Every structure is written in C-alpha cells, then in structure tokens.
C-alpha cells in the first residue's frame, strides 16, 4: 500500500520528492522551456518518420533496465570500452539523432543543466502521445551515469523468454505481472527482426496460428534483418497488440507467452477488451519504470554530449 501511495504522489505532485530527489518542476527556473523543446523535436522527427516512436520508447526501456534510467545506452564505445549500444540486443535501437538534436538545442538555451537521462525519458513520453497513446508526466532530475558496458546488457529480457521468466525478471526490478504485461504493450509500436523469431518456424511453435506462421515465413525469406510488425497498426499506439495475442498472432515467443500462460492470460484479455484500462496501466508502469535506480547528486553528472562521459 505504501508503494502505491508513493507512486500516486510521484504522478500527481508538482513538488520535490525527497525520496527520489526528483520533481515535476525540477527545471522550472533553470530551464523552463525544456518540455516544449523535447516535444517539438520529437514531433518533428516523428512527422518525418513515424517508426521512430517505437525506437524512442524501446531505447528508454533498454536504458532503464541496465544500471537504471541514467542515459547509459546513449554512450558510444571507445577503444578501451565496448558500450551497451554495441550489444547485439541494442544494435537495432533507433532514435539517437533525435536525442542528440534535443541535447544540442538545450545546451544552447541552458548549458549543463538538463541530463541526457531526462531527455530520453521525456522523449519516450512524447513519442507515446504522438502515436496516439496516453498522456502522462514524469518527475525530472535524473543524473547521467558514467558506466556503459556491453556485459551489463545480459539483464535485458530476450525474445525467447516465457511468461514465468519474464515475471521473474521484471519482478527483480519491482514490477508486478500486470506492470510487465502493460509495459509489453509498448510492442503495439514497431516491428521485430526475423532473427528474433525465426526459431519459432524451424520446429513449428504450436502456439502460433498456422496462417500467421506463413506470414512470418515470408518475412524471413527476405533475410534475418527483415521486419515483421508486432500488430496491424505498427505506428499507432492502441490495444491491437493484445488482440493479436488473443488470435495467436504474437510475433515473439515473449509476446505470445503472455496469452498462453495462465499467470498473465486474464491481463491480456482485459487489455484486449478495454483499451482505456491498458492506457491507464501503461502510463503508471512507465512512470514507475522511469524511476528505476535513478542517479542523483554526486552519483551522476549532466553530460555535455550524450554520447560520451564528461
């Protein structure tokens, strides 16, 4: 109950939260136009390429699950260190230029003030809304991390995980099974590469609709990097993803398992029938995720360039 009250306070309060060191109005005086700068850049980028919405949301998730929401996924590799972004799990991430452009503009307006971690969290939020998803706000004040190592990315959930494994992994970060299913609903945006699901076709997965299996096979005939949308509306944030799971049209094993497991099936059914409920639970889960292991004070820094440590 205490955790729920804390989360409610995070969502609703405009004041500083000592427990997190974050606040909704963190940049009110130091960089008052930060939200509009982020939103304008995201909207411009997505008008040119709507598929970037999925990229920005996924990048935020991949950032927060490794070392917390600290912008570590944005750091480039060097001769001395192979960074997170060069992990096989992150090679398909997109949207780095959007973050760079936002950072460049903010450095002109208020140099050394807005962290890359905050920019990424806000960009994901605005991408969801641009694509037709729920509007939500997040507290700000995250600092940027100074560690980014490829070996840390083993903590990302792989596409072949089943529901029990997903529940366990997300639970280690404080998420409930419902949180996990709601966050998985971000797959209402974007597509998966054949390499992520082709093992379901070699020995036909019995949880896969036979006609949809033919569709996946046609995609993979093009090559490992060929993309299959997660649902029929890849650039629209809606509940079509969950309806696809109910029809056994989940692209990844980690998608379809949510419907085939008794532990999570009822949640999938609820979201498939009630888009408003999915939106509500998704926005709460995203706020919760944005608070994972945030750096504050001397535990982090504000990078001048999101691609490298100061």
Coordinates of C-alpha atoms in Angstrom, one line a residue:
X1 CA 0.0 0.0 0.0
X2 CA 2.8 2.4 0.8
X3 CA 4.4 1.8 -2.6
X4 CA 1.1 2.6 -4.3
X5 CA 0.7 5.8 -2.3
X6 CA 4.3 6.8 -3.2
X7 CA 3.7 6.1 -6.9
X8 CA 0.4 8.2 -6.8
X9 CA 2.3 11.0 -5.1
X10 CA 5.0 10.9 -7.8
X11 CA 2.4 11.1 -10.6
X12 CA 0.3 13.8 -9.1
X13 CA 2.8 16.0 -7.2
X14 CA 4.5 19.0 -8.7
X15 CA 6.9 19.4 -5.8
X16 CA 10.2 17.9 -5.0
X17 CA 10.1 14.3 -3.7
X18 CA 12.9 13.8 -1.2
X19 CA 12.7 10.0 -1.5
X20 CA 13.7 10.2 -5.2
X21 CA 15.3 13.7 -5.4
X22 CA 13.1 14.3 -8.4
X23 CA 10.2 16.7 -9.1
X24 CA 7.8 17.6 -11.9
X25 CA 9.0 21.2 -11.8
X26 CA 12.7 20.4 -11.5
X27 CA 13.7 22.6 -14.4
X28 CA 11.1 25.3 -13.7
X29 CA 13.7 28.0 -13.1
X30 CA 16.9 26.5 -14.5
X31 CA 15.5 25.6 -18.0
X32 CA 11.8 26.5 -18.2
X33 CA 11.2 25.5 -21.8
X34 CA 12.7 22.0 -21.6
X35 CA 9.4 20.2 -22.1
X36 CA 8.5 22.2 -25.2
X37 CA 11.9 21.8 -26.7
X38 CA 11.7 18.0 -26.3
X39 CA 8.2 17.8 -27.6
X40 CA 8.8 19.9 -30.6
X41 CA 11.9 18.0 -31.6
X42 CA 10.1 14.6 -31.1
X43 CA 7.1 15.7 -33.1
X44 CA 9.2 17.0 -36.0
X45 CA 11.2 13.8 -36.1
X46 CA 8.1 11.6 -36.0
X47 CA 6.3 13.6 -38.6
X48 CA 9.2 12.7 -40.9
X49 CA 9.5 9.1 -39.7
X50 CA 6.6 7.7 -37.6
X51 CA 8.5 4.5 -36.9
X52 CA 10.9 6.4 -34.6
X53 CA 8.2 6.4 -31.9
X54 CA 8.8 2.7 -31.3
X55 CA 12.6 3.4 -31.3
X56 CA 12.5 6.1 -28.6
X57 CA 10.2 4.0 -26.3
X58 CA 12.4 0.9 -26.7
X59 CA 15.6 2.9 -26.1
X60 CA 14.2 4.3 -22.9
X61 CA 13.3 0.8 -21.8
X62 CA 16.7 -0.6 -22.7
X63 CA 18.3 2.3 -20.8
X64 CA 16.3 1.9 -17.6
X65 CA 16.7 -1.9 -17.3
X66 CA 20.6 -1.6 -17.3
X67 CA 22.1 0.5 -14.5
X68 CA 18.8 2.4 -14.1
X69 CA 17.4 5.3 -16.1
X70 CA 20.8 7.1 -16.5
X71 CA 21.3 7.6 -20.2
X72 CA 24.0 4.8 -20.3
X73 CA 22.6 3.4 -23.5
X74 CA 23.4 6.6 -25.3
X75 CA 27.2 6.4 -24.7
X76 CA 29.5 5.5 -27.6
X77 CA 32.1 2.8 -27.4
X78 CA 35.7 3.7 -27.2
X79 CA 39.0 1.8 -27.8
X80 CA 39.1 1.0 -24.1
X81 CA 35.4 0.1 -23.6
X82 CA 32.6 -1.5 -25.6
X83 CA 29.4 0.2 -24.5
X84 CA 25.8 -1.0 -24.1
X85 CA 24.7 0.3 -27.5
X86 CA 27.0 -2.2 -29.3
X87 CA 25.5 -5.2 -27.6
X88 CA 23.6 -7.5 -30.1
X89 CA 20.4 -6.7 -28.1
X90 CA 20.9 -3.0 -28.8
X91 CA 22.1 -2.9 -32.4
X92 CA 18.6 -2.3 -33.7
X93 CA 17.9 0.7 -31.4
X94 CA 17.0 3.8 -33.3
X95 CA 16.5 7.5 -32.4
X96 CA 19.9 8.6 -31.2
X97 CA 19.9 11.6 -33.5
X98 CA 16.6 12.8 -32.0
X99 CA 18.2 12.8 -28.6
X100 CA 21.4 14.5 -29.9
X101 CA 19.3 17.3 -31.6
X102 CA 17.4 17.9 -28.4
X103 CA 20.5 18.0 -26.3
X104 CA 22.2 20.4 -28.7
X105 CA 19.3 22.8 -28.5
X106 CA 19.1 22.6 -24.8
X107 CA 22.8 23.2 -24.4
X108 CA 22.3 26.5 -26.2
X109 CA 19.4 27.6 -24.0
X110 CA 20.6 26.3 -20.6
X111 CA 24.1 24.7 -20.8
X112 CA 25.0 21.9 -18.4
X113 CA 21.5 21.8 -16.9
X114 CA 19.3 19.1 -18.5
X115 CA 20.6 15.5 -18.3
X116 CA 20.5 13.1 -21.2
X117 CA 18.6 10.6 -19.0
X118 CA 15.8 13.1 -18.5
X119 CA 15.8 13.9 -22.2
X120 CA 15.4 10.2 -23.1
X121 CA 12.6 9.7 -20.6
X122 CA 10.7 12.8 -21.8
X123 CA 11.3 11.8 -25.5
X124 CA 9.7 8.4 -24.9
X125 CA 6.8 10.0 -23.1
X126 CA 6.2 12.4 -26.1
X127 CA 6.6 9.6 -28.6
X128 CA 3.8 7.6 -26.9
X129 CA 1.5 10.6 -27.0
X130 CA 2.4 11.4 -30.7
X131 CA 1.5 7.9 -31.7
X132 CA -2.0 8.2 -30.1
X133 CA -1.2 6.8 -26.6
X134 CA -1.9 8.2 -23.2
X135 CA -0.5 11.5 -21.9
X136 CA 1.5 11.2 -18.7
X137 CA 4.0 13.3 -16.9
X138 CA 7.2 12.2 -15.2
X139 CA 9.3 13.7 -12.4
X140 CA 12.7 15.0 -13.6
X141 CA 16.1 15.5 -12.1
X142 CA 17.9 12.2 -13.1
X143 CA 21.6 12.4 -13.5
X144 CA 23.6 10.7 -16.2
X145 CA 25.5 7.6 -15.4
X146 CA 29.3 7.2 -16.0
X147 CA 29.2 3.4 -16.7
X148 CA 28.2 1.7 -20.0
X149 CA 29.4 -1.8 -20.6
X150 CA 28.3 -4.4 -23.1
X151 CA 28.4 -7.2 -20.5
X152 CA 25.6 -5.5 -18.5
X153 CA 23.1 -6.0 -21.2
X154 CA 22.5 -9.6 -20.3
X155 CA 19.9 -8.2 -17.9
X156 CA 17.7 -7.4 -20.9
X157 CA 14.8 -9.8 -21.4
X158 CA 15.5 -11.9 -24.5
X159 CA 12.7 -12.6 -27.1
X160 CA 12.6 -16.3 -26.3
X161 CA 11.6 -15.9 -22.6
X162 CA 8.4 -17.4 -21.4
X163 CA 5.9 -15.7 -19.1
X164 CA 7.4 -17.2 -15.9
X165 CA 10.8 -15.9 -16.8
X166 CA 9.5 -12.5 -17.7
X167 CA 7.5 -12.3 -14.4
X168 CA 10.7 -13.2 -12.5
X169 CA 13.0 -10.7 -14.4
X170 CA 10.6 -7.8 -14.1
X171 CA 9.8 -8.7 -10.5
X172 CA 13.5 -8.2 -9.7
X173 CA 13.0 -4.6 -10.7
X174 CA 9.9 -4.2 -8.6
X175 CA 7.3 -4.7 -11.3
X176 CA 4.1 -6.8 -10.8
X177 CA 2.9 -9.2 -13.5
X178 CA 0.4 -6.6 -14.5
X179 CA 3.1 -4.0 -14.9
X180 CA 5.1 -6.4 -17.1
X181 CA 2.2 -7.1 -19.4
X182 CA 1.3 -3.4 -19.6
X183 CA 4.9 -2.5 -20.5
X184 CA 5.0 -5.3 -23.0
X185 CA 2.1 -3.4 -24.7
X186 CA 4.7 -1.0 -26.0
X187 CA 5.0 -3.6 -28.7
X188 CA 1.9 -2.0 -30.1
X189 CA 4.5 0.2 -31.8
X190 CA 7.2 -1.1 -34.1
X191 CA 8.4 -4.4 -35.6
X192 CA 10.7 -7.3 -34.8
X193 CA 13.5 -8.6 -37.0
X194 CA 13.3 -12.2 -38.3
X195 CA 16.4 -13.2 -36.3
X196 CA 14.3 -12.6 -33.2
X197 CA 11.5 -15.1 -34.1
X198 CA 12.8 -17.5 -36.8
X199 CA 13.4 -20.3 -34.2
X200 CA 9.6 -20.5 -33.9
X201 CA 9.4 -21.6 -37.5
X202 CA 12.1 -24.3 -37.7
X203 CA 10.1 -26.6 -35.4
X204 CA 6.7 -25.0 -35.7
X205 CA 5.6 -23.4 -32.5
X206 CA 2.2 -24.9 -31.5
X207 CA 1.1 -21.6 -30.0
X208 CA 1.5 -19.9 -33.4
X209 CA -1.5 -19.5 -35.7
X210 CA -0.8 -21.5 -38.9
X211 CA -1.7 -18.7 -41.3
X212 CA 0.3 -16.2 -39.3
X213 CA 3.2 -18.7 -39.4
X214 CA 3.1 -18.5 -43.2
X215 CA 3.3 -14.7 -42.9
X216 CA 6.4 -14.9 -40.7
X217 CA 8.0 -17.4 -43.0
X218 CA 7.5 -15.0 -46.0
X219 CA 9.2 -12.2 -43.9
X220 CA 12.1 -14.4 -43.0
X221 CA 12.6 -15.4 -46.7
X222 CA 13.9 -11.9 -47.2
X223 CA 16.6 -12.3 -44.5
X224 CA 17.4 -12.2 -40.8
X225 CA 17.0 -8.4 -40.8
X226 CA 13.6 -8.4 -42.4
X227 CA 11.0 -6.8 -40.2
X228 CA 7.6 -8.1 -39.1
X229 CA 5.2 -5.5 -37.4
X230 CA 4.0 -6.6 -34.0
X231 CA 0.5 -5.8 -35.0
X232 CA -1.5 -4.4 -37.9
X233 CA -1.1 -0.8 -36.8
X234 CA 2.7 -0.6 -36.2
X235 CA 2.8 3.2 -35.9
X236 CA -0.4 3.7 -33.8
X237 CA -0.4 3.3 -30.0
X238 CA -3.5 1.2 -29.3
X239 CA -4.5 -2.2 -28.0
X240 CA -4.2 -4.1 -31.3
X241 CA -1.1 -5.9 -29.9
X242 CA -3.2 -7.7 -27.3
X243 CA -5.9 -8.6 -29.8
X244 CA -3.1 -10.2 -31.9
X245 CA -2.0 -12.3 -28.9
X246 CA -5.6 -13.5 -28.4
X247 CA -5.6 -14.6 -32.0
X248 CA -2.2 -16.4 -31.6
X249 CA -0.6 -13.8 -33.8
X250 CA 2.1 -12.8 -31.4
X251 CA 5.4 -12.3 -33.2
X252 CA 7.9 -13.2 -30.5
X253 CA 7.8 -16.1 -28.1
X254 CA 7.9 -13.5 -25.3
X255 CA 4.8 -11.9 -26.8
X256 CA 2.6 -14.9 -27.3
X257 CA 3.6 -16.5 -23.9
X258 CA 1.6 -13.7 -22.2
X259 CA -1.6 -15.1 -23.6
X260 CA -0.7 -18.8 -23.3
X261 CA 0.3 -18.6 -19.7
X262 CA -2.5 -18.8 -17.0
X263 CA -0.4 -16.3 -14.9
X264 CA -0.9 -13.5 -17.4
X265 CA -3.8 -14.5 -19.8
X266 CA -6.5 -12.7 -17.9
X267 CA -4.5 -9.4 -18.1
X268 CA -4.1 -9.8 -21.8
X269 CA -7.8 -10.4 -22.2
X270 CA -8.6 -7.3 -20.1
X271 CA -6.4 -5.1 -22.3
X272 CA -7.7 -6.6 -25.5
X273 CA -11.3 -5.7 -24.4
X274 CA -10.5 -2.4 -22.7
X275 CA -8.1 -0.1 -24.4
X276 CA -8.7 2.6 -21.7
X277 CA -7.6 0.2 -19.0
X278 CA -4.4 -0.6 -20.9
X279 CA -3.6 3.1 -21.3
X280 CA -4.1 3.7 -17.6
X281 CA -1.9 0.8 -16.5
X282 CA 0.7 1.6 -19.2
X283 CA 1.2 5.2 -18.1
X284 CA 1.5 4.2 -14.5
X285 CA 4.0 1.4 -15.3
X286 CA 6.0 3.9 -17.5
X287 CA 6.3 6.4 -14.6
X288 CA 7.4 3.5 -12.3
X289 CA 10.0 2.4 -14.9
X290 CA 11.3 5.9 -15.3
X291 CA 12.2 5.9 -11.6
X292 CA 14.4 2.7 -11.7
X293 CA 17.7 3.3 -9.9
X294 CA 17.9 7.0 -10.8
X295 CA 21.2 8.7 -10.2
X296 CA 21.1 11.9 -8.1
X297 CA 23.6 14.3 -6.7
X298 CA 27.2 13.2 -6.9
X299 CA 26.1 9.7 -8.1
X300 CA 25.9 11.0 -11.6
X301 CA 26.6 14.0 -13.9
X302 CA 25.0 16.1 -16.6
X303 CA 26.7 15.2 -19.8
X304 CA 27.5 18.0 -22.3
X305 CA 27.3 15.4 -25.0
X306 CA 25.0 12.4 -24.6
X307 CA 27.4 10.1 -26.4
X308 CA 30.3 10.5 -24.0
X309 CA 31.1 10.9 -20.4
X310 CA 32.3 14.4 -19.4

